[in-house]
Short mmCIF file of C-alpha atoms and ligand atoms in Angstrom, two decimals:
data_model
loop_
_atom_site.label_atom_id
_atom_site.label_comp_id
_atom_site.label_asym_id
_atom_site.label_seq_id
_atom_site.Cartn_x
_atom_site.Cartn_y
_atom_site.Cartn_z
CA MET A 1 -20.43 8.13 -6.60
CA HIS A 2 -20.17 11.88 -5.80
CA THR A 3 -17.37 14.14 -6.54
CA LYS A 4 -17.02 16.92 -3.92
CA GLU A 5 -13.54 18.01 -3.99
CA ASN A 6 -11.09 16.48 -1.72
CA SER A 7 -13.60 13.90 -0.39
CA CYS A 8 -13.79 10.10 -1.32
CA CYS A 9 -15.39 9.60 -4.73
CA CYS A 10 -16.41 6.32 -3.62
CA SER A 11 -19.31 5.32 -1.59
CA PHE A 12 -19.65 2.00 0.81
CA GLU A 13 -21.94 0.63 -1.90
CA ASP A 14 -19.03 0.87 -4.45
CA TYR A 15 -16.45 -0.80 -2.30
CA LYS A 16 -18.94 -3.35 -1.27
CA MET A 17 -20.08 -4.34 -4.84
CA THR A 18 -16.25 -4.80 -5.84
CA THR A 19 -15.77 -7.05 -2.96
CA GLU A 20 -19.03 -9.03 -3.52
CA TRP A 21 -17.47 -9.62 -7.27
CA LEU A 22 -14.41 -10.54 -6.31
CA LEU A 23 -15.53 -13.01 -3.55
CA ASN A 24 -18.20 -14.70 -5.86
CA GLN A 25 -15.62 -15.11 -8.43
CA THR A 26 -13.15 -16.91 -5.92
CA ASN A 27 -13.24 -19.51 -3.07
CA HIS A 28 -9.81 -17.70 -1.74
CA ARG A 29 -10.38 -15.66 1.12
CA PRO A 30 -7.27 -13.82 1.98
CA LYS A 31 -5.80 -13.00 5.38
CA VAL A 32 -2.61 -11.32 4.10
CA ALA A 33 -2.87 -8.80 1.04
CA VAL A 34 0.68 -7.94 -0.62
CA ILE A 35 0.81 -4.62 -2.89
CA CYS A 36 3.70 -5.20 -5.02
CA GLY A 37 5.68 -2.21 -6.02
CA SER A 38 7.69 -1.36 -9.21
CA ALA A 39 9.09 -4.47 -10.59
CA LEU A 40 8.04 -6.77 -7.57
CA GLY A 41 5.27 -8.27 -9.19
CA LEU A 42 7.14 -11.66 -9.10
CA LEU A 43 6.22 -11.90 -5.33
CA ALA A 44 2.99 -13.52 -6.34
CA ASP A 45 5.22 -16.24 -8.20
CA GLY A 46 5.49 -18.13 -5.28
CA ALA A 47 2.22 -18.75 -4.56
CA THR A 48 0.04 -22.04 -5.43
CA ASN A 49 -3.55 -22.27 -6.51
CA LYS A 50 -3.57 -19.02 -8.14
CA GLN A 51 -6.32 -17.09 -9.68
CA THR A 52 -5.91 -13.70 -11.70
CA PHE A 53 -7.97 -10.87 -12.51
CA ARG A 54 -6.78 -8.05 -14.62
CA TYR A 55 -7.70 -4.79 -13.29
CA GLN A 56 -9.60 -3.68 -15.96
CA ASP A 57 -12.11 -6.59 -15.49
CA ILE A 58 -12.82 -5.68 -11.94
CA PRO A 59 -15.52 -3.48 -11.48
CA ASN A 60 -14.81 0.25 -10.05
CA PHE A 61 -10.89 -0.83 -10.17
CA PRO A 62 -8.38 1.76 -11.53
CA VAL A 63 -5.73 0.55 -13.90
CA SER A 64 -2.16 0.78 -13.83
CA THR A 65 -0.79 3.15 -15.98
CA VAL A 66 3.22 3.00 -14.86
CA PRO A 67 6.01 0.79 -16.62
CA GLY A 68 6.82 -2.22 -14.15
CA HIS A 69 3.42 -2.40 -12.98
CA GLU A 70 1.45 -5.39 -14.60
CA GLY A 71 -2.22 -4.43 -13.40
CA CYS A 72 -3.71 -7.59 -12.09
CA LEU A 73 -4.92 -8.96 -8.72
CA VAL A 74 -3.63 -12.58 -8.03
CA PHE A 75 -5.13 -14.71 -5.25
CA GLY A 76 -3.01 -17.53 -4.36
CA THR A 77 -1.92 -19.54 -1.05
CA ILE A 78 1.46 -19.39 0.37
CA GLU A 79 1.93 -22.23 2.71
CA ASP A 80 -1.40 -22.44 4.44
CA THR A 81 -2.20 -18.83 4.12
CA SER A 82 -4.63 -17.38 1.58
CA CYS A 83 -2.91 -14.18 0.38
CA VAL A 84 -3.74 -11.48 -2.34
CA PHE A 85 -1.11 -9.77 -4.24
CA MET A 86 -1.60 -6.67 -6.22
CA LYS A 87 0.71 -6.96 -9.11
CA GLY A 88 1.00 -3.40 -9.68
CA HIS A 89 -0.74 -0.10 -8.12
CA PHE A 90 -1.45 3.28 -8.49
CA HIS A 91 -0.02 6.65 -7.94
CA LEU A 92 -1.12 9.95 -7.37
CA CYS A 93 1.13 11.43 -9.96
CA GLU A 94 -0.91 9.18 -12.48
CA GLY A 95 -3.81 11.67 -12.12
CA TYR A 96 -5.48 9.19 -9.57
CA SER A 97 -7.21 10.91 -6.58
CA LEU A 98 -5.89 9.18 -3.13
CA CYS A 99 -9.42 7.74 -2.93
CA GLN A 100 -8.59 5.81 -6.38
CA VAL A 101 -4.99 5.03 -5.18
CA THR A 102 -6.50 3.60 -1.95
CA PHE A 103 -9.37 1.84 -3.27
CA PRO A 104 -7.84 -1.71 -3.12
CA VAL A 105 -6.89 -1.61 0.44
CA ARG A 106 -10.60 -0.87 1.62
CA ILE A 107 -11.53 -3.71 -0.49
CA PHE A 108 -8.69 -5.74 1.18
CA LYS A 109 -10.37 -4.77 4.37
CA LEU A 110 -13.88 -5.73 3.55
CA MET A 111 -12.27 -8.96 2.49
CA GLY A 112 -11.16 -9.60 5.75
CA VAL A 113 -7.32 -9.06 5.27
CA GLU A 114 -5.52 -8.72 8.66
CA CYS A 115 -2.03 -7.99 7.34
CA LEU A 116 -1.10 -5.66 4.58
CA LEU A 117 2.36 -5.75 3.14
CA VAL A 118 3.36 -2.98 0.48
CA THR A 119 6.61 -2.82 -1.43
CA ASN A 120 7.75 0.35 -3.46
CA ALA A 121 10.85 1.76 -5.05
CA SER A 122 12.39 4.65 -3.46
CA GLY A 123 15.39 6.67 -3.19
CA GLY A 124 17.71 6.68 -0.29
CA ILE A 125 18.27 9.97 1.66
CA CYS A 126 20.26 8.40 4.65
CA PRO A 127 24.15 9.13 3.89
CA ASP A 128 24.71 5.50 5.19
CA PHE A 129 22.41 3.86 2.53
CA LYS A 130 23.76 1.91 -0.45
CA VAL A 131 22.12 1.63 -4.09
CA GLY A 132 19.97 -1.53 -3.57
CA ASP A 133 19.74 -1.56 0.07
CA ILE A 134 16.08 -2.94 1.29
CA MET A 135 14.67 -0.44 3.99
CA ILE A 136 12.11 -1.72 6.35
CA ILE A 137 9.39 1.44 7.02
CA LYS A 138 9.40 1.91 10.87
CA ASP A 139 7.52 4.95 10.37
CA HIS A 140 6.60 7.90 7.63
CA ILE A 141 6.09 11.24 6.89
CA ASN A 142 3.24 12.14 4.50
CA LEU A 143 4.25 15.19 2.81
CA PRO A 144 0.89 15.39 0.80
CA GLY A 145 -0.98 15.04 3.80
CA PHE A 146 0.56 18.24 5.21
CA ALA A 147 -1.08 20.33 2.27
CA GLY A 148 -4.25 18.82 2.68
CA GLN A 149 -4.00 15.76 0.00
CA HIS A 150 -5.09 13.12 2.39
CA PRO A 151 -7.23 9.82 1.79
CA LEU A 152 -8.87 10.15 4.99
CA CYS A 153 -10.23 13.72 4.45
CA GLY A 154 -13.98 14.28 3.65
CA PRO A 155 -16.71 12.74 5.25
CA ASN A 156 -16.10 9.59 7.54
CA ASP A 157 -17.62 6.39 7.02
CA GLU A 158 -17.41 4.59 10.82
CA ARG A 159 -17.71 1.23 8.86
CA PHE A 160 -14.46 1.79 7.87
CA GLY A 161 -12.91 3.27 11.12
CA ILE A 162 -12.87 5.88 13.43
CA ARG A 163 -12.64 10.01 12.33
CA PHE A 164 -9.12 10.47 13.98
CA PRO A 165 -6.86 7.53 13.80
CA CYS A 166 -3.79 7.31 16.00
CA MET A 167 -0.58 6.34 13.64
CA SER A 168 2.01 6.16 16.67
CA ASP A 169 2.06 2.30 15.85
CA ALA A 170 1.34 2.23 12.17
CA TYR A 171 4.20 -0.20 11.17
CA SER A 172 4.06 -3.31 13.28
CA LYS A 173 6.88 -3.91 15.56
CA ASP A 174 6.33 -7.73 15.46
CA LEU A 175 6.29 -8.15 11.48
CA ARG A 176 9.52 -5.46 11.40
CA THR A 177 11.47 -7.99 13.78
CA LEU A 178 10.07 -10.84 11.68
CA VAL A 179 11.74 -9.60 8.48
CA LEU A 180 15.16 -8.60 10.19
CA ASP A 181 15.15 -12.11 11.68
CA VAL A 182 14.19 -13.93 8.57
CA GLY A 183 16.59 -11.60 6.68
CA SER A 184 19.46 -12.61 9.03
CA GLU A 185 18.82 -16.42 8.56
CA LEU A 186 19.12 -15.85 5.04
CA ASN A 187 22.45 -13.95 5.28
CA CYS A 188 20.91 -10.57 3.93
CA SER A 189 21.31 -8.47 7.09
CA ARG A 190 24.05 -6.28 5.33
CA PHE A 191 21.51 -4.75 3.08
CA ILE A 192 18.39 -4.47 5.23
CA ARG A 193 17.79 -1.05 6.80
CA THR A 194 15.17 0.09 8.99
CA GLY A 195 14.12 3.95 8.60
CA VAL A 196 11.46 6.69 8.33
CA TYR A 197 9.91 6.82 4.77
CA CYS A 198 8.95 10.33 3.35
CA MET A 199 6.02 10.20 0.65
CA VAL A 200 6.05 12.91 -2.18
CA SER A 201 3.54 13.24 -5.05
CA GLY A 202 6.23 13.06 -7.78
CA PRO A 203 6.28 12.38 -10.76
CA ASN A 204 9.52 14.19 -10.53
CA PHE A 205 12.43 12.87 -8.36
CA GLU A 206 13.52 15.25 -5.41
CA THR A 207 15.82 17.98 -6.14
CA ILE A 208 19.11 18.10 -4.40
CA ALA A 209 17.75 21.11 -2.26
CA GLU A 210 14.74 18.69 -1.28
CA ALA A 211 16.88 15.98 -0.60
CA ARG A 212 18.48 17.80 1.77
CA MET A 213 15.58 19.21 3.47
CA LEU A 214 13.95 15.52 4.08
CA LEU A 215 17.45 14.85 5.45
CA THR A 216 17.27 17.33 7.86
CA LEU A 217 13.49 16.31 8.76
CA GLY A 218 14.68 12.63 9.71
CA CYS A 219 13.89 11.16 6.47
CA ASP A 220 15.84 8.02 5.41
CA SER A 221 14.32 7.64 2.18
CA VAL A 222 11.70 9.13 -0.26
CA GLY A 223 9.19 7.80 -2.85
CA LYS A 224 5.80 8.21 -4.17
CA THR A 225 3.68 5.86 -2.72
CA ARG A 226 3.13 3.84 0.58
CA GLY A 227 1.91 6.13 3.73
CA ASP A 228 -1.62 6.80 2.05
CA ARG A 229 -2.31 2.76 1.97
CA ARG A 230 -1.14 2.14 5.37
CA MET A 231 -3.16 5.22 6.88
CA CYS A 232 -6.57 3.33 4.95
CA PHE A 233 -5.43 0.47 6.82
CA CYS A 234 -4.45 1.65 10.07
CA LEU A 235 -8.27 2.84 10.04
CA SER A 236 -9.83 -0.62 10.17
CA ASP A 237 -8.60 -1.73 13.82
CA VAL A 238 -7.36 -4.86 12.52
CA THR A 239 -4.47 -6.97 13.62
CA ARG A 240 -1.46 -5.89 11.51
O1 LIG B 301 7.50 1.19 -6.19
P1 LIG B 301 6.59 2.48 -6.84
O2 LIG B 301 5.68 2.00 -7.58
O3 LIG B 301 6.29 3.41 -5.53
O4 LIG B 301 7.36 3.04 -7.74
C1 LIG B 301 7.35 4.49 -8.18
C2 LIG B 301 6.62 4.73 -9.73
C3 LIG B 301 7.65 4.70 -10.64
O5 LIG B 301 7.21 2.93 -10.96
C4 LIG B 301 9.07 4.67 -9.66
C5 LIG B 301 9.86 5.78 -10.27
O6 LIG B 301 11.04 5.35 -10.12
O7 LIG B 301 8.76 4.90 -8.38
N1 GUN B 302 15.10 9.65 -5.60
C1 GUN B 302 13.69 8.88 -5.73
N2 GUN B 302 13.83 7.50 -6.00
C2 GUN B 302 12.42 7.09 -6.21
N3 GUN B 302 12.41 5.89 -6.64
C3 GUN B 302 10.74 5.87 -6.51
N4 GUN B 302 10.68 6.96 -6.17
C4 GUN B 302 11.37 7.93 -6.15
C5 GUN B 302 11.57 8.90 -5.73
O1 GUN B 302 10.61 9.59 -5.13
N5 GUN B 302 13.01 9.44 -5.33
#
């Protein structure tokens, strides 16, 4: 590992070592990865044939320090699809670098994952939103990225993707439509929204002036996660 400021702290060999360690312990070959945000670890409970690894037992893996983040990786099957779930994830405000925060995403890419779903808690900015609404992200504003806090800064390893990835279709329209259709089937449309998410570093919640500013900038919700993972995964040129 190297420590050059503002660049990735993990080498390709670190990612490869963790990936091989996991694939040697499980027969699962996940095609879908689900990063479960605060209190949504239960998303993994519906899977069958589960195999669980605590983060502290996985080489190079960070550990969760935030309440509501259990800290384990669960492999399992949903219908016929092999999936991997992160029960708990990592945030900048825990003191992790963005390289550490996004570490698992690159492991998923090396495992052959083709579709990444991320859930997270967030605060509503759009005045039409109500407490408890679910927002499907159609685009994001990465505020820390404006200040150089970006997981793709530093030397680019082409094995993970190109130097200057395009972000104009970061959140798959097909998947967003699918969620809306399934939500409608389940009679949940009244609390499913679509909007622009703004990532901030936290740990404090935004001030009233900041919330006003975010509204002016076109944000519908704000939270401490998300865009960084999406960017890392976008890099990998895979189906989303
Ligand atoms: O769902 P995430 O993990 O993004 O939620 C963040 C971190 C804390 O758990 C929570 C504080 O409300 O927001
Ligand atoms: N208002 C608000 N709620 C959140 N829930 C999780 N993160 C946030 C945040 O940054 N702001």
